[in-house]
PDB file of C-alpha atoms in Angstrom:
ATOM      1  CA  MET G   1      32.727  -0.904  36.780  1.00 69.00           C
ATOM      2  CA  GLY G   2      35.482  -0.934  39.540  1.00 92.00           C
ATOM      3  CA  ILE G   3      37.242   2.107  40.978  1.00 94.00           C
ATOM      4  CA  VAL G   4      40.317   1.600  38.867  1.00 94.00           C
ATOM      5  CA  ALA G   5      38.246   1.634  35.685  1.00 96.00           C
ATOM      6  CA  PHE G   6      36.616   4.864  36.824  1.00 97.00           C
ATOM      7  CA  ALA G   7      40.164   6.180  37.637  1.00 97.00           C
ATOM      8  CA  PHE G   8      41.176   5.439  33.981  1.00 97.00           C
ATOM      9  CA  VAL G   9      38.147   7.299  32.604  1.00 97.00           C
ATOM     10  CA  ASP G  10      38.986  10.183  34.906  1.00 98.00           C
ATOM     11  CA  LEU G  11      42.375  10.061  33.582  1.00 98.00           C
ATOM     12  CA  VAL G  12      41.156  10.464  30.163  1.00 98.00           C
ATOM     13  CA  PHE G  13      39.374  13.705  31.173  1.00 98.00           C
ATOM     14  CA  LEU G  14      42.663  14.844  32.897  1.00 98.00           C
ATOM     15  CA  LEU G  15      44.607  14.228  29.642  1.00 98.00           C
ATOM     16  CA  VAL G  16      41.999  15.855  27.314  1.00 98.00           C
ATOM     17  CA  THR G  17      41.953  18.966  29.780  1.00 97.00           C
ATOM     18  CA  ALA G  18      45.747  19.063  29.839  1.00 97.00           C
ATOM     19  CA  SER G  19      45.999  18.883  25.961  1.00 97.00           C
ATOM     20  CA  ILE G  20      43.556  21.719  25.558  1.00 97.00           C
ATOM     21  CA  GLY G  21      45.320  23.707  28.199  1.00 96.00           C
ATOM     22  CA  LEU G  22      48.595  23.164  26.308  1.00 95.00           C
ATOM     23  CA  GLY G  23      47.104  24.473  23.098  1.00 95.00           C
ATOM     24  CA  MET G  24      45.711  27.600  24.894  1.00 91.00           C
ATOM     25  CA  LEU G  25      49.076  28.122  26.585  1.00 87.00           C
ATOM     26  CA  VAL G  26      50.994  28.086  23.216  1.00 88.00           C
ATOM     27  CA  SER G  27      48.376  30.255  21.775  1.00 86.00           C
ATOM     28  CA  TRP G  28      48.459  32.867  24.600  1.00 80.00           C
ATOM     29  CA  TRP G  29      52.322  32.727  24.512  1.00 79.00           C
ATOM     30  CA  ARG G  30      52.473  33.378  20.787  1.00 82.00           C
ATOM     31  CA  GLN G  31      50.258  36.541  21.389  1.00 77.00           C
ATOM     32  CA  ASN G  32      53.169  37.849  23.432  1.00 66.00           C
ATOM     33  CA  ASP G  33      50.860  39.676  25.784  1.00 63.00           C
ATOM     34  CA  ALA G  34      52.447  42.170  28.110  1.00 61.00           C
ATOM     35  CA  GLU G  35      50.000  40.940  30.831  1.00 69.00           C
ATOM     36  CA  PHE G  36      51.002  37.314  30.425  1.00 73.00           C
ATOM     37  CA  PRO G  37      50.491  35.708  33.908  1.00 83.00           C
ATOM     38  CA  THR G  38      53.719  33.542  33.802  1.00 85.00           C
ATOM     39  CA  PHE G  39      53.666  32.607  37.592  1.00 92.00           C
ATOM     40  CA  LYS G  40      49.995  31.729  37.662  1.00 92.00           C
ATOM     41  CA  LEU G  41      50.263  29.661  34.387  1.00 91.00           C
ATOM     42  CA  VAL G  42      53.413  27.957  35.265  1.00 92.00           C
ATOM     43  CA  THR G  43      52.199  27.030  38.738  1.00 96.00           C
ATOM     44  CA  HIS G  44      48.922  26.013  37.228  1.00 96.00           C
ATOM     45  CA  ALA G  45      50.588  23.750  34.718  1.00 95.00           C
ATOM     46  CA  ILE G  46      53.172  22.369  37.177  1.00 96.00           C
ATOM     47  CA  LEU G  47      50.412  21.234  39.691  1.00 97.00           C
ATOM     48  CA  GLN G  48      48.152  19.776  37.111  1.00 97.00           C
ATOM     49  CA  VAL G  49      51.009  17.707  35.518  1.00 97.00           C
ATOM     50  CA  THR G  50      51.939  16.512  38.818  1.00 98.00           C
ATOM     51  CA  SER G  51      48.405  15.576  39.636  1.00 98.00           C
ATOM     52  CA  ILE G  52      48.374  13.547  36.386  1.00 98.00           C
ATOM     53  CA  ALA G  53      51.496  11.666  37.397  1.00 98.00           C
ATOM     54  CA  LEU G  54      50.120  11.059  40.880  1.00 98.00           C
ATOM     55  CA  TRP G  55      46.825   9.911  39.566  1.00 98.00           C
ATOM     56  CA  VAL G  56      48.632   7.310  37.215  1.00 98.00           C
ATOM     57  CA  SER G  57      50.490   6.249  40.387  1.00 98.00           C
ATOM     58  CA  PHE G  58      47.234   5.757  42.152  1.00 98.00           C
ATOM     59  CA  ILE G  59      45.883   3.687  39.344  1.00 97.00           C
ATOM     60  CA  VAL G  60      48.997   1.404  39.314  1.00 97.00           C
ATOM     61  CA  THR G  61      49.170   1.099  43.245  1.00 96.00           C
ATOM     62  CA  GLN G  62      45.671   1.653  44.327  1.00 95.00           C
ATOM     63  CA  GLU G  63      46.983   3.411  47.339  1.00 96.00           C
ATOM     64  CA  LEU G  64      44.298   5.398  49.049  1.00 96.00           C
ATOM     65  CA  ALA G  65      46.805   8.108  50.303  1.00 97.00           C
ATOM     66  CA  LEU G  66      47.926   8.777  46.714  1.00 97.00           C
ATOM     67  CA  ALA G  67      44.319   9.235  45.607  1.00 98.00           C
ATOM     68  CA  TRP G  68      43.751  11.940  48.215  1.00 98.00           C
ATOM     69  CA  THR G  69      46.989  13.473  47.629  1.00 98.00           C
ATOM     70  CA  THR G  70      46.318  13.797  43.981  1.00 98.00           C
ATOM     71  CA  PHE G  71      43.033  15.394  44.851  1.00 98.00           C
ATOM     72  CA  ALA G  72      44.824  18.048  47.010  1.00 98.00           C
ATOM     73  CA  VAL G  73      47.240  18.823  44.328  1.00 98.00           C
ATOM     74  CA  ILE G  74      44.607  19.069  41.541  1.00 98.00           C
ATOM     75  CA  THR G  75      42.547  21.330  43.693  1.00 98.00           C
ATOM     76  CA  ALA G  76      45.497  23.628  44.355  1.00 98.00           C
ATOM     77  CA  GLY G  77      46.217  23.609  40.586  1.00 97.00           C
ATOM     78  CA  GLN G  78      42.725  24.414  39.736  1.00 96.00           C
ATOM     79  CA  THR G  79      42.908  27.430  42.125  1.00 96.00           C
ATOM     80  CA  PHE G  80      45.605  28.746  40.079  1.00 96.00           C
ATOM     81  CA  GLY G  81      43.731  28.024  36.891  1.00 95.00           C
ATOM     82  CA  ASP G  82      40.995  30.245  38.246  1.00 95.00           C
ATOM     83  CA  LEU G  83      43.679  32.877  38.768  1.00 93.00           C
ATOM     84  CA  VAL G  84      44.537  32.560  35.158  1.00 92.00           C
ATOM     85  CA  MET G  85      40.876  32.835  34.255  1.00 93.00           C
ATOM     86  CA  PHE G  86      40.654  36.117  35.983  1.00 91.00           C
ATOM     87  CA  ALA G  87      43.850  37.280  34.290  1.00 88.00           C
ATOM     88  CA  SER G  88      42.447  36.375  31.048  1.00 87.00           C
ATOM     89  CA  TYR G  89      39.285  38.168  31.635  1.00 91.00           C
ATOM     90  CA  ARG G  90      41.050  41.299  32.894  1.00 88.00           C
ATOM     91  CA  SER G  91      43.205  41.277  29.879  1.00 84.00           C
ATOM     92  CA  ARG G  92      40.583  40.780  27.269  1.00 85.00           C
ATOM     93  CA  MET G  93      38.000  43.014  28.859  1.00 89.00           C
ATOM     94  CA  SER G  94      40.275  45.844  29.746  1.00 87.00           C
ATOM     95  CA  VAL G  95      39.314  45.387  33.375  1.00 86.00           C
ATOM     96  CA  VAL G  96      41.592  46.859  36.329  1.00 87.00           C
ATOM     97  CA  GLY G  97      41.314  45.317  39.796  1.00 86.00           C
ATOM     98  CA  SER G  98      39.237  42.439  40.967  1.00 89.00           C
ATOM     99  CA  VAL G  99      36.818  40.479  38.846  1.00 89.00           C
ATOM    100  CA  PRO G 100      33.642  38.769  40.220  1.00 92.00           C
ATOM    101  CA  TYR G 101      33.984  35.074  39.932  1.00 92.00           C
ATOM    102  CA  PHE G 102      30.694  34.525  38.123  1.00 94.00           C
ATOM    103  CA  ALA G 103      31.473  37.137  35.503  1.00 93.00           C
ATOM    104  CA  ALA G 104      34.645  35.428  34.464  1.00 94.00           C
ATOM    105  CA  ALA G 105      33.112  31.924  34.751  1.00 94.00           C
ATOM    106  CA  ARG G 106      30.018  33.104  32.767  1.00 95.00           C
ATOM    107  CA  ASP G 107      32.447  34.519  30.160  1.00 95.00           C
ATOM    108  CA  VAL G 108      34.547  31.161  29.882  1.00 95.00           C
ATOM    109  CA  LEU G 109      31.206  29.068  29.710  1.00 95.00           C
ATOM    110  CA  SER G 110      29.568  31.313  27.095  1.00 96.00           C
ATOM    111  CA  PHE G 111      31.624  29.256  24.452  1.00 95.00           C
ATOM    112  CA  ARG G 112      32.494  32.520  22.618  1.00 94.00           C
ATOM    113  CA  ARG G 113      36.107  30.861  22.915  1.00 94.00           C
ATOM    114  CA  PRO G 114      35.388  27.167  22.758  1.00 96.00           C
ATOM    115  CA  ALA G 115      38.753  25.962  23.890  1.00 96.00           C
ATOM    116  CA  PRO G 116      38.603  27.577  27.362  1.00 95.00           C
ATOM    117  CA  ALA G 117      34.992  26.308  27.775  1.00 97.00           C
ATOM    118  CA  VAL G 118      35.674  22.702  26.919  1.00 97.00           C
ATOM    119  CA  HIS G 119      38.950  22.950  29.081  1.00 97.00           C
ATOM    120  CA  ALA G 120      36.933  24.245  31.988  1.00 96.00           C
ATOM    121  CA  ILE G 121      34.122  21.576  31.631  1.00 97.00           C
ATOM    122  CA  CYS G 122      36.606  18.676  31.206  1.00 97.00           C
ATOM    123  CA  GLY G 123      38.480  19.970  34.061  1.00 97.00           C
ATOM    124  CA  ALA G 124      35.402  20.144  36.392  1.00 96.00           C
ATOM    125  CA  ILE G 125      34.276  16.588  35.392  1.00 97.00           C
ATOM    126  CA  ALA G 126      37.796  15.314  36.126  1.00 97.00           C
ATOM    127  CA  TRP G 127      37.804  17.161  39.487  1.00 98.00           C
ATOM    128  CA  PHE G 128      34.380  15.898  40.554  1.00 98.00           C
ATOM    129  CA  GLY G 129      35.216  12.551  39.216  1.00 97.00           C
ATOM    130  CA  MET G 130      38.369  12.363  41.143  1.00 98.00           C
ATOM    131  CA  LEU G 131      36.531  13.367  44.281  1.00 98.00           C
ATOM    132  CA  ALA G 132      33.937  10.680  43.846  1.00 97.00           C
ATOM    133  CA  ILE G 133      36.709   8.212  43.168  1.00 98.00           C
ATOM    134  CA  CYS G 134      38.540   9.165  46.245  1.00 98.00           C
ATOM    135  CA  ILE G 135      35.506   8.838  48.429  1.00 97.00           C
ATOM    136  CA  ALA G 136      34.501   5.538  46.924  1.00 97.00           C
ATOM    137  CA  ALA G 137      37.983   4.199  47.393  1.00 96.00           C
ATOM    138  CA  THR G 138      37.846   5.256  51.024  1.00 97.00           C
ATOM    139  CA  VAL G 139      34.468   3.761  51.723  1.00 96.00           C
ATOM    140  CA  THR G 140      35.567   0.490  50.139  1.00 93.00           C
ATOM    141  CA  ALA G 141      38.919   0.340  51.806  1.00 84.00           C
TER     142      ALA G 141
END
């Protein structure tokens, strides 16, 4: 299977992740939580939607610079996703201050809340897949 085919598979993971994320956003918004991390969520969403648009552009053009730009954008977006994960953990666990990364990640991956767990797993698959595709496209260029 060629790089473009793998890029399409990765796009599917990106779209699944985005769909789950949108569902979680709507659910969290409806809760009308006073601690709603608006800036973090909006930044995460904008960067991830931008990365999907850039990835589609890479699939169409196969321009290597677009692939790596997409990877940089999605990495920044996932950083904000982690900040949202911390905010969610603090809100649900009534924790003030910093949260150890592994405590928040363990909470997400416990599947007590399936949507965040699947969102995180699909997002990780998409991120690592994108990295592999970027490297493969670079090596074969």
